[in-house]
mmCIF file of C-alpha atoms in Angstrom:
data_model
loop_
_atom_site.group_PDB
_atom_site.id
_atom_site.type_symbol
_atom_site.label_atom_id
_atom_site.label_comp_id
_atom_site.label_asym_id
_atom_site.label_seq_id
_atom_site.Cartn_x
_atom_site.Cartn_y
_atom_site.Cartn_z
ATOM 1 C CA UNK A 41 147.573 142.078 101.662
ATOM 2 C CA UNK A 42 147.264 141.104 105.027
ATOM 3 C CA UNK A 43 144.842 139.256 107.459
ATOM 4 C CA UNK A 44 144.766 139.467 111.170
ATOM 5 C CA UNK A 45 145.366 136.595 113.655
ATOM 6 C CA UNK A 46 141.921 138.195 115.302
ATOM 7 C CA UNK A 47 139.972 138.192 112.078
ATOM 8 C CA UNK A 48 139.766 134.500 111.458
ATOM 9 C CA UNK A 49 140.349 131.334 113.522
ATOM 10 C CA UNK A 50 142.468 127.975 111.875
ATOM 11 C CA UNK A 51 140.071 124.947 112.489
ATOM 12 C CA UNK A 52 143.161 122.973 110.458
ATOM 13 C CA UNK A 53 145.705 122.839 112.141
ATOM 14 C CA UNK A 54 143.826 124.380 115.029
ATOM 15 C CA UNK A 55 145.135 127.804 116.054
ATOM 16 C CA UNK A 56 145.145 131.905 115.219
ATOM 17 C CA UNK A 57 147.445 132.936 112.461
ATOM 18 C CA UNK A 58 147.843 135.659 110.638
ATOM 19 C CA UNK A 59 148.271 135.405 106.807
ATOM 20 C CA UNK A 60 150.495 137.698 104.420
ATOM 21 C CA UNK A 61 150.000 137.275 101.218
ATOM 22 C CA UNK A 62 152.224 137.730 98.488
ATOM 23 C CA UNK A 63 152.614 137.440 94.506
ATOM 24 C CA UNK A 64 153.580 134.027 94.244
ATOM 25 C CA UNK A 65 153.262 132.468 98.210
ATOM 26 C CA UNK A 66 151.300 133.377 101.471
ATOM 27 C CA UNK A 67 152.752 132.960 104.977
ATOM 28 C CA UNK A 68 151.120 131.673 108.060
ATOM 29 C CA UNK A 69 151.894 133.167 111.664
ATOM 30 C CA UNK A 70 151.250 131.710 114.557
ATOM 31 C CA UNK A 71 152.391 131.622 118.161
ATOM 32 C CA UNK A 72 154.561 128.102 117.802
ATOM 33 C CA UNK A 73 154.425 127.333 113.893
ATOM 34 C CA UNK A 74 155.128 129.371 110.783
ATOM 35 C CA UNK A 75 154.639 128.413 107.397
ATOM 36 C CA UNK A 76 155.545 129.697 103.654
ATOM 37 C CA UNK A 77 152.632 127.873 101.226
ATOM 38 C CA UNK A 78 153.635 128.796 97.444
ATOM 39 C CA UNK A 79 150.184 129.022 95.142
ATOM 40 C CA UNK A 80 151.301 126.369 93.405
ATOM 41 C CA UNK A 81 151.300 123.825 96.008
ATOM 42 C CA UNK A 82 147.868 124.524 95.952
ATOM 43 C CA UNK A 83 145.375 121.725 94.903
ATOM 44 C CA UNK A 84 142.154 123.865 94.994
ATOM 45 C CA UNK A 85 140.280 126.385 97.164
ATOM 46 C CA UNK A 86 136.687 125.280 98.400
ATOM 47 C CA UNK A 87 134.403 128.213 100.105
ATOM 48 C CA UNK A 88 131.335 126.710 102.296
ATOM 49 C CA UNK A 89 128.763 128.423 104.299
ATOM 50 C CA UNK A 90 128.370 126.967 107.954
ATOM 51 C CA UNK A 91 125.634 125.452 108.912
ATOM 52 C CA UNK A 92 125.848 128.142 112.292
ATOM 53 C CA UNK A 93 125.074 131.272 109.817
ATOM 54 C CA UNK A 94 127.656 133.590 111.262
ATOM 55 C CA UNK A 95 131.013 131.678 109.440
ATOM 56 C CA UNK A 96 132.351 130.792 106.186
ATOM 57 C CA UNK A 97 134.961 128.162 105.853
ATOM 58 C CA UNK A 98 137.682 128.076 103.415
ATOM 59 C CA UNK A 99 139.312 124.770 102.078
ATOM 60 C CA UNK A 100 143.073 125.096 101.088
ATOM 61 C CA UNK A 101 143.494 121.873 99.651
ATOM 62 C CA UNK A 102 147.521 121.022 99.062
ATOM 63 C CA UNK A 103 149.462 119.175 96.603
ATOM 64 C CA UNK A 104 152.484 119.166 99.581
ATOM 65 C CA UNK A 105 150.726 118.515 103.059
ATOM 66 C CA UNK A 106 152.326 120.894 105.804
ATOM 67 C CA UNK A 107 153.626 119.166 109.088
ATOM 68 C CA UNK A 108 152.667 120.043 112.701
ATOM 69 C CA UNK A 109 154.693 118.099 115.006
ATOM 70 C CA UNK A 110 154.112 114.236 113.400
ATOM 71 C CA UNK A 111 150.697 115.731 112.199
ATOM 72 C CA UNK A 112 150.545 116.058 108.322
ATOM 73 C CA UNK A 113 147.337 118.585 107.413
ATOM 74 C CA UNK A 114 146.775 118.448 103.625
ATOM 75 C CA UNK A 115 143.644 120.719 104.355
ATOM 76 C CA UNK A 116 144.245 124.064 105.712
ATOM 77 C CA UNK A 117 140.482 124.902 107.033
ATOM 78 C CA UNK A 118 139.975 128.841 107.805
ATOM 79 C CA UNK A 119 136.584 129.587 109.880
ATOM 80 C CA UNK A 120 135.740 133.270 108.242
ATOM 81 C CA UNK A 121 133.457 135.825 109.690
ATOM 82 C CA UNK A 122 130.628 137.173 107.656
ATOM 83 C CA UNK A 123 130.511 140.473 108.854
ATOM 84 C CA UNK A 124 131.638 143.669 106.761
ATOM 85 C CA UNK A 125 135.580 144.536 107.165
ATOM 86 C CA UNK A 126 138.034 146.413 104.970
ATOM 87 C CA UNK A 127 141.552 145.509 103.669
ATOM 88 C CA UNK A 128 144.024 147.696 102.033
ATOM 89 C CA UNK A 129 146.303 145.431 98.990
ATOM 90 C CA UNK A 130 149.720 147.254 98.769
ATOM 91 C CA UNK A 131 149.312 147.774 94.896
ATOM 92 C CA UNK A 132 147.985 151.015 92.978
ATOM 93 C CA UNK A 133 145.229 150.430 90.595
ATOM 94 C CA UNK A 134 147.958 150.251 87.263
ATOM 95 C CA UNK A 135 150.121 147.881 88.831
ATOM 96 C CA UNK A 136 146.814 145.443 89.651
ATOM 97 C CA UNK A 137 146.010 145.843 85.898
ATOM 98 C CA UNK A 138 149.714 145.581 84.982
ATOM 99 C CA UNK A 139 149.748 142.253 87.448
ATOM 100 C CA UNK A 140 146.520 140.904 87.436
ATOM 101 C CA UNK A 141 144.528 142.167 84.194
ATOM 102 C CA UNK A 142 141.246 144.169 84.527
ATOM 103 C CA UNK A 143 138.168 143.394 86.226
ATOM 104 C CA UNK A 144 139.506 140.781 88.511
ATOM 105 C CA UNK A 145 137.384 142.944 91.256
ATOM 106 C CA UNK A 146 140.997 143.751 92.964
ATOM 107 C CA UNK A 147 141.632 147.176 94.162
ATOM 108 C CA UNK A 148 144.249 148.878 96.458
ATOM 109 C CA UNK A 149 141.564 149.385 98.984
ATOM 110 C CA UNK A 150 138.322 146.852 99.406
ATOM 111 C CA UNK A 151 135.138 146.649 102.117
ATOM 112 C CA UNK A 152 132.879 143.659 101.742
ATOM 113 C CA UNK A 153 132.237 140.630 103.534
ATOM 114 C CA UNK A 154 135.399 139.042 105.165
ATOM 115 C CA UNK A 155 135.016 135.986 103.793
ATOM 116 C CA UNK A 156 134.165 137.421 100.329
ATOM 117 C CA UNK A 157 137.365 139.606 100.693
ATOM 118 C CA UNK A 158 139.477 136.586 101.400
ATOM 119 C CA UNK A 159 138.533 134.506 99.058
ATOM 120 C CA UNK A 160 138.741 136.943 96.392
ATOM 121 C CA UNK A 161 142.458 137.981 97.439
ATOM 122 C CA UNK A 162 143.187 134.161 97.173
ATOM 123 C CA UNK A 163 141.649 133.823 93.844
ATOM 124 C CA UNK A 164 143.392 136.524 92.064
ATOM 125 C CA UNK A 165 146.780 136.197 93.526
ATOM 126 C CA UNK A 166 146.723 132.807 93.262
ATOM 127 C CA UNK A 167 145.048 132.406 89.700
ATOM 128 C CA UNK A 168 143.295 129.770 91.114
ATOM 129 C CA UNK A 169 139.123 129.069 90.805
ATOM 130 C CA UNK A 170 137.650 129.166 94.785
ATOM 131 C CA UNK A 171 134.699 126.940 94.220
ATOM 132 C CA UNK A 172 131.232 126.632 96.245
ATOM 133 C CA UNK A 173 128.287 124.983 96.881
ATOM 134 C CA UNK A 174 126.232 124.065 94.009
ATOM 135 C CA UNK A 175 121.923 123.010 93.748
ATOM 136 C CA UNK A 176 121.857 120.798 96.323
ATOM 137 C CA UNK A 177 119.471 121.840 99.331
ATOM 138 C CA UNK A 178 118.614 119.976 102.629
ATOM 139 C CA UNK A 179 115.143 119.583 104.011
ATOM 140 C CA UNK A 180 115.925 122.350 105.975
ATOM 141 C CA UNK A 181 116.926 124.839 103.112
ATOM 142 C CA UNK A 182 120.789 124.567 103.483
ATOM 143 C CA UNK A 183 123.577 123.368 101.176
ATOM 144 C CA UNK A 184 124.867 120.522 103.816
ATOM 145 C CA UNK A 185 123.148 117.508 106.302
ATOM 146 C CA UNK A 186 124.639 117.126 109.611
ATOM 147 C CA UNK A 187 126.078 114.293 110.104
ATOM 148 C CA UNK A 188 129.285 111.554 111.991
ATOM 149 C CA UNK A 189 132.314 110.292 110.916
ATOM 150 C CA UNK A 190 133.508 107.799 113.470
ATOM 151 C CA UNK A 191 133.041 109.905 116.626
ATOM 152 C CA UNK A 192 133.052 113.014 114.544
ATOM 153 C CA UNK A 193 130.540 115.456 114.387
ATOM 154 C CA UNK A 194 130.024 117.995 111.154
ATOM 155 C CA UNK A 195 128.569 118.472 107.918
ATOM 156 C CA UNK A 196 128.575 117.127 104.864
ATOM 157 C CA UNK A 197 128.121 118.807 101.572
ATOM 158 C CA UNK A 198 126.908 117.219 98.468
ATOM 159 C CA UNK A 199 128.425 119.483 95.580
ATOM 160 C CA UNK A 200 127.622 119.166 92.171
ATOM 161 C CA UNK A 201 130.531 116.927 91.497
ATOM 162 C CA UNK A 202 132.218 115.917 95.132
ATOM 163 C CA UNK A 203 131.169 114.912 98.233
ATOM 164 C CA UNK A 204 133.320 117.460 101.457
ATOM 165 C CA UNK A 205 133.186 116.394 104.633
ATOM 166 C CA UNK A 206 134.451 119.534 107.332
ATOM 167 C CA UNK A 207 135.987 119.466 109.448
ATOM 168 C CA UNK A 208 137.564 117.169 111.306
ATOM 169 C CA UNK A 209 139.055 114.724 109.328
ATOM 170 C CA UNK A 210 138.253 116.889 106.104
ATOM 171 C CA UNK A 211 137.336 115.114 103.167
ATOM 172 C CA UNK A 212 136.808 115.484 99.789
ATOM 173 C CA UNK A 213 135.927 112.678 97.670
ATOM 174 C CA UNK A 214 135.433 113.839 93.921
ATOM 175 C CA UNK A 215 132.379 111.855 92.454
ATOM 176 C CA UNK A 216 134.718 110.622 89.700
ATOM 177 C CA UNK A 217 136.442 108.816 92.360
ATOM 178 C CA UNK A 218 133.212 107.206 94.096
ATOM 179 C CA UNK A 219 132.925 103.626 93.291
ATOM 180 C CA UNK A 220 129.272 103.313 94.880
ATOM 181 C CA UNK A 221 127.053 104.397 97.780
ATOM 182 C CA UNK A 222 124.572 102.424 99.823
ATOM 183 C CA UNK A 223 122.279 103.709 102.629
ATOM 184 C CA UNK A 224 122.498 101.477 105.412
ATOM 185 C CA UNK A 225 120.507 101.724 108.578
ATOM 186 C CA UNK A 226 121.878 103.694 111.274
ATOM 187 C CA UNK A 227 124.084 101.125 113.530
ATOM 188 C CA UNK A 228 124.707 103.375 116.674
ATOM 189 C CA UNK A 229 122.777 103.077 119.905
ATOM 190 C CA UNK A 230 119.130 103.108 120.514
ATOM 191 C CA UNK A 231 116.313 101.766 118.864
ATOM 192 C CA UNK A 232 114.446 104.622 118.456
ATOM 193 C CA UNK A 233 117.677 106.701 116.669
ATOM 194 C CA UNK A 234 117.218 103.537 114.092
ATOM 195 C CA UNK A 235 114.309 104.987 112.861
ATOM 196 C CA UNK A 236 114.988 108.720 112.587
ATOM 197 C CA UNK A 237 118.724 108.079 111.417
ATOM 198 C CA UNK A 238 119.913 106.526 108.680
ATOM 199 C CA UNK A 239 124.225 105.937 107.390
ATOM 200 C CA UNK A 240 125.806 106.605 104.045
ATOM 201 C CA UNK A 241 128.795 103.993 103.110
ATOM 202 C CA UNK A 242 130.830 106.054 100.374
ATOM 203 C CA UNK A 243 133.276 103.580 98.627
ATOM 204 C CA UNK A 244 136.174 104.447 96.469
ATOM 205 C CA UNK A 245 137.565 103.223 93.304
ATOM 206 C CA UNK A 246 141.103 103.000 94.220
ATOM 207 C CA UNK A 247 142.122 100.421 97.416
ATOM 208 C CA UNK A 248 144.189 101.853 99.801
ATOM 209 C CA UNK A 249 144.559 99.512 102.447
ATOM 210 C CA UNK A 250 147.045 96.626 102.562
ATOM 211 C CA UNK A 251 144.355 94.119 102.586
ATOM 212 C CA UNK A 252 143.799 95.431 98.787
ATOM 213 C CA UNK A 253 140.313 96.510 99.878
ATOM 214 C CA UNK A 254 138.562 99.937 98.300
ATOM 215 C CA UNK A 255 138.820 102.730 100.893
ATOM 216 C CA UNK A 256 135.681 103.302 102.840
ATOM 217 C CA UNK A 257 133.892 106.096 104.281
ATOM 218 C CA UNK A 258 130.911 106.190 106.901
ATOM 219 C CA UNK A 259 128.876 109.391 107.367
ATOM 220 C CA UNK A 260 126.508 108.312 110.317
ATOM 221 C CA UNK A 261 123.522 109.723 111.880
ATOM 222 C CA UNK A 262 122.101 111.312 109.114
ATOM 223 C CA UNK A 263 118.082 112.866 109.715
ATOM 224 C CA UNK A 264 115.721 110.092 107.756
ATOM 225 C CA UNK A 265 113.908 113.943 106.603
ATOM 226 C CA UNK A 266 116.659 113.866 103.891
ATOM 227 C CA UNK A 267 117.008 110.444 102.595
ATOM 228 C CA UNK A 268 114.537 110.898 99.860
ATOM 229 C CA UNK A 269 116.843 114.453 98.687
ATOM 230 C CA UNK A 270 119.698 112.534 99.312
ATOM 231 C CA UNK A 271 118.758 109.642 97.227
ATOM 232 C CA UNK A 272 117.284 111.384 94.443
ATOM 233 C CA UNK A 273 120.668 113.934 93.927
ATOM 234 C CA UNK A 274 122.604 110.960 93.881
ATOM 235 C CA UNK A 275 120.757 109.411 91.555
ATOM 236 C CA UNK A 276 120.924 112.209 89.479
ATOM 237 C CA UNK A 277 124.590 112.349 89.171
ATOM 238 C CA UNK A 278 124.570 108.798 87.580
ATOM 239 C CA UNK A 279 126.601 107.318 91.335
ATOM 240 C CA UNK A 280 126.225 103.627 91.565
ATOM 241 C CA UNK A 281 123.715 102.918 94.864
ATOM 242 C CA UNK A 282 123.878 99.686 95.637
ATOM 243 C CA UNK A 283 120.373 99.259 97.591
ATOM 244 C CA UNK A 284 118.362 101.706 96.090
ATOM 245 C CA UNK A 285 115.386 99.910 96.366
ATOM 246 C CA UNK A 286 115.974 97.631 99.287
ATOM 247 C CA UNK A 287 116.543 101.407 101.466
ATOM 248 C CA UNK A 288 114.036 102.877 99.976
ATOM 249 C CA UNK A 289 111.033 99.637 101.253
ATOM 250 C CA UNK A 290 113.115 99.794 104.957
ATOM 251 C CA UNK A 291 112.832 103.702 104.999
ATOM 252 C CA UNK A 292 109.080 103.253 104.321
ATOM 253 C CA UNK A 293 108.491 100.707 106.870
ATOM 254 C CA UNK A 294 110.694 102.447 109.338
ATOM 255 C CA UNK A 295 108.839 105.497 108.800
ATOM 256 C CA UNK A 296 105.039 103.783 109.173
ATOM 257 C CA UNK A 297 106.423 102.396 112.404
ATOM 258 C CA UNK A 298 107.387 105.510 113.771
ATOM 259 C CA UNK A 299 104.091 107.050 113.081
ATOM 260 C CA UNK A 300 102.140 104.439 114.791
ATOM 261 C CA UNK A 301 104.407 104.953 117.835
ATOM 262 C CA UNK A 302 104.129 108.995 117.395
ATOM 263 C CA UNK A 303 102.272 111.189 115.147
ATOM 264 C CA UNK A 304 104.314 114.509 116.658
ATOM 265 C CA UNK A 305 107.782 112.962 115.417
ATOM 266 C CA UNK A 306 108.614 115.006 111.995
ATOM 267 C CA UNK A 307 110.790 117.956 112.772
ATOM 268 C CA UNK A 308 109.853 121.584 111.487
ATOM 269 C CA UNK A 309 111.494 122.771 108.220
ATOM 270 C CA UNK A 310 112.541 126.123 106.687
ATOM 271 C CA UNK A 311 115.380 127.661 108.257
ATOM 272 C CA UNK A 312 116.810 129.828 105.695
ATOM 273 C CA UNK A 313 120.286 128.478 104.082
ATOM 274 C CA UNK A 314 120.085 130.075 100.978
ATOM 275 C CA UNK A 315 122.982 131.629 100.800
ATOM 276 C CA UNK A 316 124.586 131.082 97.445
ATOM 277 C CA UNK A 317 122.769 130.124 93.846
ATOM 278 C CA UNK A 318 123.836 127.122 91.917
ATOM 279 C CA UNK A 319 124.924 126.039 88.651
ATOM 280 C CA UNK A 320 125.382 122.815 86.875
ATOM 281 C CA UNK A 321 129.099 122.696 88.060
ATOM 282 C CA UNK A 322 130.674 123.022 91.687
ATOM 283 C CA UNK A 323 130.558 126.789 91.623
ATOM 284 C CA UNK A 324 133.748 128.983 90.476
ATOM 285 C CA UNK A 325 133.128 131.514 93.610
ATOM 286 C CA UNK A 326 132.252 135.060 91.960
ATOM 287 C CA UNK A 327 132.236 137.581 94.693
ATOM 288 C CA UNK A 328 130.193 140.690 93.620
ATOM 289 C CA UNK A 329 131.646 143.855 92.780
ATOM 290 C CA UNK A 330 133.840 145.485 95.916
ATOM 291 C CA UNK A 331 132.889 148.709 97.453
ATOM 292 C CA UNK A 332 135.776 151.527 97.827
ATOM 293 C CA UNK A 333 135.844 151.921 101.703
ATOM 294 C CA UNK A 334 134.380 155.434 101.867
ATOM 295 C CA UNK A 335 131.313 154.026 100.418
ATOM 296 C CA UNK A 336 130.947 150.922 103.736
ATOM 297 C CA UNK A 337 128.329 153.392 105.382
ATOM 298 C CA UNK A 338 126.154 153.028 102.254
ATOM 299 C CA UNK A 339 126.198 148.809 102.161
ATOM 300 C CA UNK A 340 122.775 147.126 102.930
ATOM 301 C CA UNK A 341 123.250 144.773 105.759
ATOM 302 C CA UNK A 342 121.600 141.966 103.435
ATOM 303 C CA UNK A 343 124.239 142.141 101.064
ATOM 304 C CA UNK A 344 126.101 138.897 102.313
ATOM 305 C CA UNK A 345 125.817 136.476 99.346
ATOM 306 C CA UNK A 346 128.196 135.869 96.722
ATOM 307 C CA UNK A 347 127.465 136.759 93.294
ATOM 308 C CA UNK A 348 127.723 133.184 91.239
ATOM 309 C CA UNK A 349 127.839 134.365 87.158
ATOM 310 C CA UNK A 350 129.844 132.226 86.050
ATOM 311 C CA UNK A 351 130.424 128.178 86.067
ATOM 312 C CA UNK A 352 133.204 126.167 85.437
ATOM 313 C CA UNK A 353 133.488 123.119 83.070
ATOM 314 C CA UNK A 354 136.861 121.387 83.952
ATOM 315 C CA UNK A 355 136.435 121.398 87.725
ATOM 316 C CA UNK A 356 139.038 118.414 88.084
ATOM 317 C CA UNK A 357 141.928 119.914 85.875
ATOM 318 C CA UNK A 358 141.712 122.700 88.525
#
C-alpha cells in the first residue's frame, strides 16, 4: 500500500512524505529525509480526533527515535484528512487471508475515511492495536481541553489510562507513571485570565533530572468550565491530587468573584465532538467494515466515526 505526499501532512518532523508500506517496515519520503521504520520499532499507534473537525492525527510512538539533523523525534505525528478516499493494497484476497487471517477488514481494494484507511493498513500490517480516545468529554462535548505547554499551544487528551499532549512537544504520560497532579492557579499574565484559567502540574514517578528531582509537566491555560470534569475523571482513575480540596474552595471563590464583576462571563457549550464511543480501556481503534470502491457513490456522508467493538485489557504490554 501506498500513501501520497498530498494526502497527509507530517506535523513530526514537520514536512510532506509519502509512506510505502510493506510486510514487515514502512518507508518515509520526503524532499531532504528518507526513512525505513521496521513495525517492530514501534512502541504503539495512538489515533485522535482534532479539536478543528476536519483532521485526525496519528501517533507513531518508537522504541528507536529517528534523527533529523541533531533533532531526535520519538513521535512521528501524521495530520489525516477525514474525507472519503480509496487505496488499492497490492495483495489478492487469498494471499491477505494466507498473510493476515480473515476478517482483519483488509482487502486488495478499500474506500473509507482516510484516516480510517490508514490506520487500519497500520494495524494489520503491523499487528499492532491503534488505540483512541476513551469516555472522557470536555464541557464542550469533545475528547480533549485546549491548553499550553511552556509557550506551546494544543490539546490535551485525558484517555482512559494516559494523559497525550499533541503536538508540539508530544507527550504521553501513561497514568501508571503519574506520581500526582495538583491544579494550581493559572500563573501567566493578567488578572482577569486568573480567574477563567486554571494549570495542571503532572508529576512523574521516575526523576529524570540531575538534581534527582521527579520530571514535571505544566499544561497551562486551561478554561475554569472544565475543572470540575477534569477533577472528577481524575479522581476516578484513583491519581493522587494533591489539593483537591484547597482548588476546589479557590475555584469557588474565583468563580463568585467573577460573577460579581460580570454575569455575561460563562462561555456557550455544545459543539459537537462526539466522534468516537468509549470503553473502560484506551480504545483498540475498530474501523467499521470497508466498502469495495464501486460501492463509494452509495456511502452516507455521516459515516465518519470509527466503529469501537472491542476493548483492550493489557494496554501497557502493547
Amino acid at each position: 500500500a501506498e500513501f501520497a505526499s498530498d494526502d497527509g501532512t507530517f506535523l513530526l518532523p514537520r514536512g510532506r512524505y509519502g509512506v510505502e508500506m510493506y510486510s514487515s517496515f514502512f518507508r518515509m519520503h520526503g524532499n531532504m529525509y528518507d526513512y525505513k521504520i521496521a513495525y517492530s520499532d514501534v512502541e504503539r499507534y495512538i489515533l485522535l480526533p482534532k479539536n478543528d473537525d476536519i483532521h485526525y492525527v496519528l501517533i507513531i510512538a518508537l522504541d528507536k527515535p529517528i534523527r533529523q539533523g541533531q533533532q531526535r523525534y520519538a513521535f512521528l505525528v501524521w495530520q489525516l484528512k477525514r474525507s472519503d478516499a480509496s487505496i488499492d493494497i497490492n495483495l489478492t484476497d487469498q494471499a491477505i487471508i494466507d498473510r493476515y487471517g480473515e476478517n482483519t477488514g483488509l482487502k486488495p481494494s478499500l474506500t473509507g475515511p482516510y484516516y480510517q484507511l490508514v490506520a487500519r493498513v497500520f494495524k494489520v500490517l503491523s499487528s499492532k492495536k491503534v488505540y483512541t480516545t476513551g469516555k472522557f468529554k470536555s464541557s464542550d462535548d469533545r475528547h480533549a481541553v485546549s491548553c499550553s505547554v511552556k509557550a506551546r499551544t494544543g490539546q490535551l487528551y485525558p484517555l482512559e489510562r494516559s494523559f497525550v499532549f499533541i503536538h508540539q512537544p508530544t507527550l504521553v504520560l501513561r497514568f501508571e507513571d503519574i506520581a500526582a497532579v495538583e491544579f494550581e492557579r493559572f500563573s501567566g499574565y493578567g488578572q482577569g485570565s486568573a480567574t477563567r484559567n486554571f494549570d495542571l502540574r503532572v508529576t512523574m514517578k521516575s526523576s529524570s533530572t540531575d538534581s534527582g528531582k521527579n520530571d514535571e509537566h505544566v499544561f497551562t491555560s486551561i478554561e475554569r468550565t472544565e475543572y470540575n470534569i477534569l477533577s472528577e475523571f481524575l479522581s476516578n482513575k484513583n491519581l493522587k491530587i494533591k489539593n483537591l480540596q484547597t482548588a476546589e474552595t479557590e475555584q469557588q471563590q474565583q468563580l463568585s468573584n467573577l460573577l460579581d464583576d460580570d454575569d455575561d462571563d460563562d462561555d456557550d457549550a455544545g459543539a459537537d465532538g462526539s466522534m468516537l464511543d468509549s470503553e473502560e480501556e484506551d480504545d483498540d481503534f475498530v474501523p467499521e467494515k470497508p466498502l469495495p470502491s464501486s460501492s463509494k457513490k452509495k456511502r452516507k456522508a455521516d459515516d465518519d466515526e470509527s466503529d469501537d467493538d472491542e476493548s483492550d485489557d493489557d494496554e501497557s504490554d502493547d
